Tab-separated table of C-alpha atoms in Angstrom:
chain	number	residue	atom	x	y	z
A	1	MET	CA	-42.468	57.777	-27.134
A	2	ILE	CA	-40.298	54.635	-26.960
A	3	PHE	CA	-37.250	56.759	-26.114
A	4	GLU	CA	-39.092	58.331	-23.169
A	5	ILE	CA	-40.115	54.883	-21.863
A	6	ILE	CA	-36.508	53.660	-22.013
A	7	LEU	CA	-35.305	56.786	-20.154
A	8	GLY	CA	-37.998	56.193	-17.534
A	9	ILE	CA	-36.897	52.574	-16.976
A	10	ILE	CA	-33.244	53.630	-16.689
A	11	GLY	CA	-34.247	56.331	-14.209
A	12	LEU	CA	-36.111	53.804	-12.034
A	13	ILE	CA	-33.105	51.451	-12.019
A	14	VAL	CA	-30.738	54.286	-11.010
A	15	LEU	CA	-33.177	55.403	-8.296
A	16	PHE	CA	-33.367	51.848	-6.922
A	17	PHE	CA	-29.596	51.569	-6.541
A	18	VAL	CA	-29.312	55.077	-5.021
A	19	LEU	CA	-31.976	54.233	-2.414
A	20	LYS	CA	-30.261	50.903	-1.703
A	21	PHE	CA	-26.945	52.689	-1.103
A	22	ILE	CA	-28.551	55.308	1.168
A	23	LEU	CA	-30.293	52.590	3.214
A	24	LYS	CA	-27.056	50.612	3.587
A	25	LEU	CA	-25.175	53.751	4.661
A	26	ALA	CA	-27.880	54.616	7.194
A	27	LEU	CA	-27.768	51.113	8.705
A	28	THR	CA	-23.968	51.289	8.965
A	29	ILE	CA	-24.100	54.656	10.762
A	30	LEU	CA	-26.851	53.374	13.048
A	31	GLY	CA	-24.801	50.262	13.835
A	32	VAL	CA	-21.712	52.314	14.696
A	33	THR	CA	-23.533	54.917	16.770
A	34	ILE	CA	-25.933	52.597	18.558
A	35	GLY	CA	-24.889	48.978	17.962
A	36	VAL	CA	-21.263	49.220	19.111
A	37	PRO	CA	-21.995	51.074	22.375
A	38	LEU	CA	-24.919	48.718	23.013
A	39	TYR	CA	-22.676	45.680	22.420
A	40	ILE	CA	-20.050	47.045	24.832
A	41	ALA	CA	-22.693	47.854	27.435
A	42	ILE	CA	-24.220	44.368	27.266
A	43	SER	CA	-20.739	42.780	27.496
A	44	CYS	CA	-19.947	44.811	30.615
A	45	VAL	CA	-23.273	43.953	32.262
A	46	MET	CA	-22.764	40.230	31.560
A	47	MET	CA	-19.235	40.369	32.975
A	48	MET	CA	-20.466	42.189	36.106
A	49	PHE	CA	-23.138	39.569	36.728
A	50	HIS	CA	-20.547	36.814	36.136
A	51	HIS	CA	-18.488	38.234	39.023
A	52	LEU	CA	-21.504	38.886	41.212
A	53	ILE	CA	-19.834	39.200	44.661
A	54	PRO	CA	-17.344	41.972	43.727
A	55	THR	CA	-20.147	43.703	41.814
A	56	VAL	CA	-22.518	43.612	44.828
A	57	VAL	CA	-19.740	44.930	47.106
A	58	MET	CA	-18.989	47.741	44.651
A	59	ALA	CA	-22.681	48.592	44.385
A	60	GLY	CA	-22.826	48.786	48.194
A	61	ILE	CA	-19.866	51.162	48.243
A	62	TRP	CA	-21.524	53.371	45.642
A	63	LEU	CA	-24.714	53.487	47.705
A	64	ALA	CA	-22.768	54.235	50.903
A	65	VAL	CA	-20.854	57.051	49.270
A	66	SER	CA	-24.081	58.535	47.954
A	67	TYR	CA	-25.988	58.086	51.228
A	68	PHE	CA	-23.286	59.346	53.596
A	69	ASP	CA	-22.081	61.999	51.175
A	70	MET	CA	-18.515	60.634	51.302
A	71	SER	CA	-15.583	62.015	49.326
A	72	ASN	CA	-15.394	61.199	45.628
A	73	ILE	CA	-11.761	60.167	46.122
A	74	PHE	CA	-12.967	57.168	48.089
A	75	LEU	CA	-15.386	56.309	45.262
A	76	ILE	CA	-12.656	56.611	42.641
A	77	SER	CA	-10.275	54.438	44.697
A	78	ALA	CA	-12.981	51.821	45.199
A	79	SER	CA	-13.756	51.807	41.455
A	80	ILE	CA	-10.094	51.336	40.543
A	81	PHE	CA	-9.849	48.483	43.059
A	82	TYR	CA	-13.038	46.926	41.624
A	83	ILE	CA	-11.630	47.061	38.091
A	84	ALA	CA	-8.355	45.515	39.305
A	85	VAL	CA	-10.265	42.683	40.997
A	86	ILE	CA	-12.343	42.042	37.854
A	87	VAL	CA	-9.227	42.012	35.652
A	88	HIS	CA	-7.486	39.626	38.064
A	89	LEU	CA	-10.472	37.279	38.144
A	90	GLU	CA	-10.845	37.386	34.354
A	91	ASN	CA	-7.133	36.744	33.917
A	92	ARG	CA	-7.286	33.766	36.276
A	93	GLU	CA	-10.336	32.335	34.504
A	94	ALA	CA	-8.687	32.898	31.123
A	95	ALA	CA	-5.702	30.844	32.311
A	96	ARG	CA	-8.074	28.165	33.597
A	97	ASP	CA	-9.927	28.089	30.269
A	98	VAL	CA	-6.637	27.754	28.366
A	99	SER	CA	-5.585	24.910	30.669
A	100	ASN	CA	-8.914	23.110	30.211
A	101	ALA	CA	-8.831	23.548	26.430
A	102	LEU	CA	-5.260	22.277	26.173
A	103	GLN	CA	-5.957	19.308	28.443
A	104	ALA	CA	-9.085	18.439	26.440
A	105	ALA	CA	-7.052	18.561	23.215
A	106	LEU	CA	-4.375	16.286	24.685
A	107	ASP	CA	-6.996	13.865	26.011
A	108	GLU	CA	-8.594	13.663	22.564
A	109	LEU	CA	-5.555	13.795	20.253
A	110	LYS	CA	-2.926	12.315	22.606
A	111	ILE	CA	-0.132	14.086	20.708
A	112	ILE	CA	0.115	17.636	19.290
A	113	PRO	CA	2.777	19.212	17.017
A	114	VAL	CA	4.563	22.124	18.726
A	115	GLU	CA	3.788	24.510	15.858
A	116	LYS	CA	0.042	23.791	16.204
A	117	ILE	CA	-0.228	24.044	19.986
A	118	ASN	CA	-1.507	27.645	19.905
A	119	THR	CA	-4.492	26.619	17.788
A	120	TYR	CA	-5.995	24.818	20.782
A	121	LYS	CA	-7.409	27.866	22.572
A	122	PRO	CA	-10.724	28.184	24.426
A	123	LYS	CA	-13.747	28.941	22.261
A	124	TRP	CA	-14.848	32.217	23.847
A	125	SER	CA	-18.028	33.054	22.005
A	126	SER	CA	-20.296	34.965	24.395
A	127	MET	CA	-20.130	38.758	24.785
A	128	GLY	CA	-19.202	38.416	28.454
A	129	HIS	CA	-15.839	36.872	27.526
A	130	ASN	CA	-14.423	39.842	25.616
A	131	ILE	CA	-12.081	40.970	28.400
A	132	ARG	CA	-11.024	37.380	29.070
A	133	GLU	CA	-10.094	36.909	25.421
A	134	ARG	CA	-8.153	40.196	25.363
A	135	LEU	CA	-6.254	39.265	28.533
A	136	SER	CA	-5.205	35.853	27.170
A	137	SER	CA	-1.987	35.919	25.148
A	138	ALA	CA	-2.045	34.313	21.690
A	139	ASP	CA	0.951	32.287	22.869
A	140	ALA	CA	-0.731	31.187	26.110
A	141	PRO	CA	-1.210	27.494	25.121
A	142	ARG	CA	2.477	27.118	24.221
A	143	GLN	CA	3.590	28.876	27.426
A	144	LEU	CA	1.366	26.583	29.479
A	145	ALA	CA	2.622	23.493	27.598
A	146	GLU	CA	6.235	24.503	28.271
A	147	ALA	CA	5.396	24.945	31.961
A	148	TRP	CA	3.903	21.431	32.008
A	149	VAL	CA	7.040	20.082	30.313
A	150	ALA	CA	9.208	21.731	32.985
A	151	ALA	CA	6.987	20.225	35.683
A	152	GLY	CA	7.209	16.750	34.102
A	153	LYS	CA	3.493	16.637	33.319
A	154	LEU	CA	4.104	16.692	29.561
A	155	GLN	CA	6.766	15.315	27.210
A	156	LYS	CA	8.350	17.241	24.341
A	157	LYS	CA	10.493	15.474	21.758
A	158	GLU	CA	11.542	15.514	18.114
A	159	LEU	CA	10.107	12.427	16.420
A	160	TRP	CA	10.505	10.561	13.096
A	161	ASP	CA	9.426	13.439	10.868
A	162	LYS	CA	12.012	15.811	12.446
A	163	ARG	CA	9.215	17.835	14.070
A	164	GLU	CA	8.754	18.465	17.792
A	165	TYR	CA	5.640	17.198	19.551
A	166	TYR	CA	3.947	17.520	22.938
A	167	TYR	CA	2.560	14.283	24.363
A	168	GLN	CA	1.739	12.886	27.771
A	169	SER	CA	3.868	9.730	27.957
A	170	ASP	CA	6.486	7.740	26.031
A	171	SER	CA	4.157	4.746	26.129
A	172	LEU	CA	1.921	6.644	23.692
A	173	ILE	CA	4.755	6.919	21.143
A	174	ILE	CA	5.496	3.222	21.536
A	175	SER	CA	1.823	2.364	20.956
A	176	ILE	CA	1.694	4.598	17.838
A	177	TYR	CA	4.853	2.932	16.523
A	178	ARG	CA	3.448	-0.556	17.101
A	179	GLU	CA	0.091	0.362	15.562
A	180	ILE	CA	1.760	1.648	12.378
A	181	GLU	CA	4.171	-1.298	12.310
A	182	GLN	CA	1.216	-3.698	12.400
A	183	LYS	CA	-0.574	-1.775	9.629
A	184	VAL	CA	2.562	-1.861	7.451
A	185	THR	CA	3.053	-5.581	8.108
A	186	ASP	CA	-0.586	-6.408	7.315
A	187	PHE	CA	-0.490	-4.276	4.157
A	188	PHE	CA	2.634	-5.896	2.712
A	189	ASP	CA	1.715	-9.409	3.799
A	190	THR	CA	-1.494	-8.993	1.792
A	191	ILE	CA	0.355	-7.510	-1.213
A	192	PHE	CA	3.043	-10.187	-1.378
A	193	ASP	CA	0.661	-13.075	-0.666
A	194	SER	CA	-1.819	-11.994	-3.360
A	195	LYS	CA	0.106	-10.097	-6.055
A	196	GLY	CA	3.682	-10.975	-5.174
A	197	ILE	CA	5.045	-7.657	-6.500
A	198	TYR	CA	5.604	-4.197	-5.020
A	199	VAL	CA	7.207	-1.281	-6.868
A	200	GLU	CA	9.012	1.288	-4.736
A	201	GLY	CA	7.298	4.665	-4.731
A	202	VAL	CA	3.760	3.377	-5.222
A	203	PRO	CA	1.588	5.309	-2.717
A	204	ILE	CA	0.664	3.439	0.465
A	205	ASN	CA	-2.406	4.964	2.087
A	206	LEU	CA	-2.827	3.577	5.580
A	207	PHE	CA	-4.392	6.670	7.186
A	208	GLU	CA	-6.973	9.293	6.316
A	209	THR	CA	-5.344	12.641	5.528
A	210	ASP	CA	-7.221	14.297	8.402
A	211	THR	CA	-6.036	11.674	10.896
A	212	THR	CA	-4.415	13.048	14.051
A	213	CYS	CA	-0.740	13.763	13.344
A	214	TYR	CA	-1.062	12.412	9.792
A	215	GLN	CA	2.366	13.752	8.844
A	216	LEU	CA	4.030	12.042	11.822
A	217	LYS	CA	2.294	8.726	11.165
A	218	ASN	CA	3.089	8.943	7.476
A	219	MET	CA	6.771	9.568	8.189
A	220	CYS	CA	6.842	6.693	10.678
A	221	LYS	CA	5.132	4.549	8.034
A	222	ASP	CA	7.887	5.367	5.508
A	223	VAL	CA	10.554	4.331	8.025
A	224	LEU	CA	8.743	1.074	8.801
A	225	VAL	CA	8.107	0.304	5.108
A	226	GLU	CA	11.833	0.513	4.415
A	227	LYS	CA	12.545	-1.595	7.502
A	228	TYR	CA	9.993	-4.270	6.476
A	229	LEU	CA	11.276	-4.557	2.907
A	230	ASN	CA	14.969	-4.608	3.823
A	231	ARG	CA	14.394	-7.184	6.565
A	232	ASN	CA	12.517	-9.525	4.245
A	233	VAL	CA	15.135	-9.152	1.507
A	234	MET	CA	17.872	-10.004	4.027
A	235	ASP	CA	15.835	-12.997	5.215
A	236	GLU	CA	15.483	-14.031	1.531
A	237	LYS	CA	11.710	-13.971	1.759
A	238	LEU	CA	11.713	-11.323	-0.974
A	239	CYS	CA	14.014	-10.630	-3.892
A	240	CYS	CA	14.851	-7.112	-5.020
A	241	ASP	CA	16.022	-5.572	-8.282
A	242	THR	CA	16.899	-1.922	-8.941
A	243	ILE	CA	15.903	-0.395	-12.273
A	244	SER	CA	16.335	3.093	-13.711
A	245	HIS	CA	13.126	4.909	-14.619
A	246	GLU	CA	13.190	8.500	-15.889
A	247	GLY	CA	16.711	8.843	-14.528
A	248	LYS	CA	15.772	7.686	-11.026
A	249	PRO	CA	16.605	4.345	-9.376
A	250	ILE	CA	13.497	2.367	-8.418
A	251	LYS	CA	13.406	-0.924	-6.537
A	252	ILE	CA	11.088	-3.775	-7.467
A	253	PHE	CA	10.363	-6.306	-4.713
A	254	MET	CA	8.982	-9.780	-5.428
A	255	ASN	CA	7.760	-12.819	-3.576
A	256	LEU	CA	9.050	-15.311	-6.165
A	257	PRO	CA	6.893	-18.351	-5.227
A	258	VAL	CA	3.716	-16.259	-5.542
A	259	VAL	CA	4.839	-14.578	-8.788
A	260	LYS	CA	5.843	-17.930	-10.288
A	261	LYS	CA	2.506	-19.501	-9.392
A	262	LYS	CA	0.569	-16.580	-10.907
A	263	MET	CA	2.670	-16.647	-14.074
A	264	GLU	CA	2.227	-20.398	-14.507
A	265	LEU	CA	-1.544	-19.972	-14.340
A	266	LEU	CA	-1.332	-17.361	-17.101
A	267	GLU	CA	1.002	-19.340	-19.343
A	268	LYS	CA	-1.540	-21.259	-21.417
A	269	ASP	CA	-1.737	-18.736	-24.244
A	270	SER	CA	1.855	-17.409	-24.287
A	271	LEU	CA	0.325	-13.932	-24.210
A	272	LEU	CA	-0.127	-12.021	-20.999
A	273	ASN	CA	-2.138	-8.952	-20.101
A	274	THR	CA	-0.282	-7.475	-17.147
A	275	GLY	CA	-3.608	-6.258	-15.797
A	276	LYS	CA	-3.934	-9.808	-14.454
A	277	ILE	CA	-0.783	-9.193	-12.389
A	278	LEU	CA	-0.913	-5.468	-11.632
A	279	LYS	CA	-3.991	-3.323	-12.114
A	280	LYS	CA	-4.102	0.431	-12.708
A	281	SER	CA	-5.483	0.812	-9.195
A	282	ASP	CA	-2.198	-0.626	-7.886
A	283	GLY	CA	-0.560	2.668	-8.828
A	284	VAL	CA	2.028	1.213	-11.240
A	285	SER	CA	2.774	3.282	-14.342
A	286	GLU	CA	2.341	1.540	-17.710
A	287	ASP	CA	5.802	2.828	-18.653
A	288	ILE	CA	7.389	0.629	-16.008
A	289	LEU	CA	5.617	-2.617	-16.961
A	290	GLN	CA	8.436	-3.712	-19.288
A	291	ASP	CA	10.931	-3.244	-16.436
A	292	ILE	CA	8.751	-5.399	-14.194
A	293	MET	CA	8.575	-8.161	-16.800
A	294	THR	CA	12.360	-7.929	-17.290
A	295	THR	CA	12.836	-8.309	-13.537
A	296	ILE	CA	10.556	-11.357	-13.508
A	297	HIS	CA	12.681	-12.893	-16.293
A	298	LYS	CA	15.851	-12.095	-14.347
A	299	PHE	CA	14.723	-14.185	-11.374
A	300	LEU	CA	12.503	-16.641	-13.287
A	301	PRO	CA	14.251	-17.287	-16.659
A	302	ASP	CA	11.361	-19.376	-18.039
A	303	PHE	CA	9.189	-16.266	-18.154
A	304	ASP	CA	10.844	-14.209	-20.877
A	305	TYR	CA	8.270	-11.538	-21.718
A	306	VAL	CA	8.450	-8.654	-24.173
A	307	ARG	CA	5.845	-6.004	-24.948
A	308	ILE	CA	4.006	-6.613	-28.200
A	309	SER	CA	2.736	-3.203	-29.205
A	310	ASP	CA	2.935	0.431	-28.192
A	311	LYS	CA	-0.645	1.009	-29.264
A	312	ASP	CA	-2.638	2.362	-26.312
A	313	LYS	CA	-5.100	-0.536	-26.403
A	314	PHE	CA	-2.339	-3.142	-26.168
A	315	LYS	CA	0.300	-1.421	-24.024
A	316	LYS	CA	-0.222	-4.016	-21.303
A	317	THR	CA	0.026	-7.050	-23.599
A	318	PHE	CA	3.242	-9.055	-23.349
A	319	MET	CA	4.469	-12.253	-24.981
A	320	ASN	CA	6.509	-15.061	-23.463
A	321	LEU	CA	9.323	-15.655	-25.955
A	322	SER	CA	10.394	-18.949	-24.376
A	323	SER	CA	6.893	-20.386	-24.666
A	324	VAL	CA	6.441	-19.126	-28.243
A	325	LYS	CA	9.817	-20.531	-29.288
A	326	LYS	CA	8.861	-23.988	-28.024
A	327	LYS	CA	5.597	-23.891	-29.997
A	328	ILE	CA	7.327	-22.685	-33.182
A	329	GLU	CA	9.860	-25.510	-32.948
A	330	LEU	CA	6.955	-27.962	-33.286
A	331	LEU	CA	5.873	-26.394	-36.584
A	332	LYS	CA	7.209	-27.536	-39.955
A	333	LYS	CA	9.243	-24.688	-41.330
A	334	ASP	CA	7.943	-25.087	-44.901
A	335	SER	CA	4.278	-25.502	-44.009
A	336	ILE	CA	1.408	-23.076	-43.679
A	337	PHE	CA	0.249	-22.722	-40.090
A	338	ASP	CA	-2.740	-21.174	-38.367
A	339	ILE	CA	-1.998	-18.458	-35.786
A	340	SER	CA	-4.192	-20.345	-33.297
A	341	GLN	CA	-1.364	-22.895	-33.074
A	342	LEU	CA	0.604	-20.171	-31.267
A	343	PHE	CA	-2.066	-18.033	-29.590
A	344	ALA	CA	-5.624	-18.798	-28.619
A	345	THR	CA	-6.524	-15.114	-28.375
A	346	ASP	CA	-8.192	-13.330	-31.295
A	347	PHE	CA	-6.534	-10.067	-32.302
A	348	PRO	CA	-7.068	-7.644	-35.193
A	349	LYS	CA	-4.822	-8.179	-38.210
A	350	ASP	CA	-2.549	-5.218	-37.421
A	351	ILE	CA	-1.923	-6.469	-33.893
A	352	LEU	CA	-1.184	-9.978	-35.182
A	353	GLN	CA	1.375	-8.383	-37.487
A	354	ASP	CA	2.865	-6.595	-34.464
A	355	ILE	CA	3.041	-9.927	-32.639
A	356	MET	CA	4.901	-11.661	-35.481
A	357	THR	CA	7.187	-8.644	-35.937
A	358	THR	CA	8.007	-8.809	-32.217
A	359	ILE	CA	8.758	-12.530	-32.531
A	360	HIS	CA	11.100	-11.885	-35.471
A	361	ALA	CA	12.828	-8.989	-33.658
A	362	ASN	CA	13.610	-11.219	-30.680
A	363	LEU	CA	13.933	-14.560	-32.516
A	364	PRO	CA	15.562	-13.704	-35.906
A	365	ASP	CA	15.035	-17.196	-37.372
A	366	CYS	CA	11.281	-16.845	-36.900
A	367	ASP	CA	10.504	-14.585	-39.860
A	368	TYR	CA	6.923	-15.199	-40.990
A	369	VAL	CA	4.715	-13.684	-43.682
A	370	MET	CA	0.940	-13.250	-43.417
A	371	PHE	CA	-1.366	-14.610	-46.108
A	372	THR	CA	-3.120	-11.586	-47.586
A	373	GLU	CA	-6.713	-12.818	-47.499
A	374	SER	CA	-6.501	-14.759	-44.215
A	375	HIS	CA	-7.125	-11.755	-41.934
A	376	GLY	CA	-3.988	-12.647	-40.036
A	377	LYS	CA	-4.946	-16.281	-39.465
A	378	LEU	CA	-2.518	-18.032	-41.874
A	379	TRP	CA	1.251	-17.591	-41.989
A	380	ILE	CA	4.276	-19.072	-43.785
A	381	HIS	CA	8.011	-18.747	-43.202
A	382	ARG	CA	9.498	-16.057	-45.450
A	383	THR	CA	11.945	-18.591	-46.936
A	384	TYR	CA	9.026	-20.526	-48.469
A	385	ALA	CA	6.726	-17.597	-49.185
A	386	SER	CA	7.858	-17.043	-52.802
A	387	GLN	CA	5.732	-19.919	-54.157
A	388	TYR	CA	2.665	-18.271	-52.633
A	389	LYS	CA	3.488	-14.728	-53.667
A	390	CYS	CA	1.700	-12.952	-56.513
A	391	GLU	CA	4.334	-11.248	-58.656
A	392	ILE	CA	1.849	-8.604	-59.768
A	393	CYS	CA	0.289	-7.254	-56.549
A	394	GLY	CA	2.935	-8.607	-54.159
A	395	GLY	CA	0.357	-10.305	-51.931
A	396	VAL	CA	0.780	-13.776	-50.434
A	397	PHE	CA	-2.033	-16.220	-51.223
A	398	LYS	CA	-2.697	-19.828	-50.331
A	399	GLU	CA	-3.546	-20.540	-53.973
A	400	THR	CA	-1.598	-18.979	-56.870
A	401	LYS	CA	-1.194	-19.964	-60.530
A	402	LEU	CA	1.824	-19.892	-62.781
A	403	TYR	CA	0.731	-18.145	-65.965
A	404	GLY	CA	3.633	-17.907	-68.326
A	405	PRO	CA	6.790	-16.947	-66.469
A	406	LYS	CA	4.931	-15.249	-63.608
A	407	ARG	CA	2.858	-16.391	-60.631
A	408	TYR	CA	-0.579	-14.793	-60.212
A	409	CYS	CA	-3.224	-14.648	-57.546
A	410	ALA	CA	-6.781	-15.294	-58.731
A	411	SER	CA	-7.674	-11.597	-58.822
A	412	CYS	CA	-4.612	-10.513	-60.798
A	413	LEU	CA	-5.002	-13.465	-63.202
A	414	ASN	CA	-8.620	-12.488	-63.897
A	415	LYS	CA	-7.493	-8.936	-64.590
A	416	ARG	CA	-4.826	-10.299	-66.995
A	417	HIS	CA	-7.405	-12.395	-68.862
A	418	SER	CA	-9.831	-9.460	-69.012
A	419	GLN	CA	-7.121	-7.264	-70.489
A	420	GLU	CA	-6.223	-9.962	-73.014
A	421	ALA	CA	-9.871	-10.234	-74.096
A	422	ALA	CA	-10.123	-6.462	-74.456
A	423	ASP	CA	-6.938	-6.330	-76.527
A	424	GLU	CA	-8.213	-9.121	-78.827
A	425	ALA	CA	-11.495	-7.260	-79.294
A	426	GLU	CA	-9.504	-4.270	-80.509
A	427	GLY	CA	-7.660	-6.476	-82.977
A	428	LYS	CA	-4.395	-6.510	-81.103
A	429	THR	CA	-2.142	-9.548	-81.084
A	430	VAL	CA	-2.272	-11.247	-77.703
A	431	LYS	CA	0.144	-13.852	-76.418
A	432	ARG	CA	-1.765	-16.341	-74.332
A	433	TYR	CA	-0.425	-19.174	-72.183
A	434	VAL	CA	-1.972	-22.553	-71.639
A	435	ASP	CA	-2.833	-23.043	-67.959
A	436	ALA	CA	-2.443	-26.833	-68.211
A	437	PRO	CA	-0.467	-27.959	-71.342
A	438	PRO	CA	-0.731	-31.533	-72.612
A	439	PRO	CA	1.852	-34.029	-71.342
A	440	GLY	CA	5.191	-33.734	-73.108
A	441	MET	CA	4.522	-30.194	-74.421
A	442	ILE	CA	7.101	-27.633	-73.375
A	443	ILE	CA	5.951	-24.018	-73.046
A	444	LYS	CA	8.576	-21.446	-74.009
């Protein structure tokens, strides 16, 4: 019973798709046999009414031939002449439509790339325009544009992007050039007055991608960017340094007074997050930050920055070696110091270790050891660390005790005493040391 129900359902599904296919096939045949001829007939009627005078004349000739029983040769000749007139009129109107469409495009866009000129054709949408569309060559807009160039109505020239363009006057090109030049000037004036730094190759978006002749304007922009930067370097308003990044030379441009002022404001802590100078939105790769800081040091020697850590969270954190060195010189070499005497910023212990390792790598005399239980807060110069070092666990502690010949931290000393007590309980001989012997007693 269940099997029969399943077969019945499958049969209904197959029947549905068969009927759907038959209906679709029938509609297609109906469209071809009736729709296409009907479409052609309507198109012809609309075209005849569009050219009403020749159509009325031709209708009169047909009536005259029928009424006066004239020769069919006359009717055939008149029909051929009528068709020739219609084709001529359609051809003339097609040329007029192309001219209007091209002129409208030039009025709106002002300038058109040669390779895109044929895209500006009339939008013939009604059925009565079928013949007109067939009579118009696909290359008609370009042919018309070339005719206008020959007549002096239109200009054609290769511009900054090495592409040819049609435009109406040279004054338009001059105005485009000046518009882009002003945009470039405003953009860089803002950059150098606020940030003070520009890295070559960082995208400069002055136009929407769908802007008229975006490629041309973008190429002109590139030319003017180079001109602006070179002019200001020559006028000594900007300084420039060339670095190598991934095997390619890249220029870094700086407005030194602005950079110096920004750096001085960030100097209080000796640590610098470059996000305060260049943000991710500025388009500068994190990999190039060290090169930027090196360039700053090259022109401003007081700002000698090195990257602290390669950890993702701290890739943008740099340290001013000159500033740190001055602070370290104020510390007593044999004394314990708090990290806050160097940096006001709180960091995890592992990052503080990275900071001190970076200091030692760049300033070899500054070799400091972290106190084990200080969470990175307390440090001592390695030369004087031995008196604070537990000889059992190897940790460095602010308080250690000399027990016998060895120095212990509190934890290791407690473990030693616990072991001694356990050994005594088992009857073993234990050698104990007096923590504080009486005056005059010598412990061997």
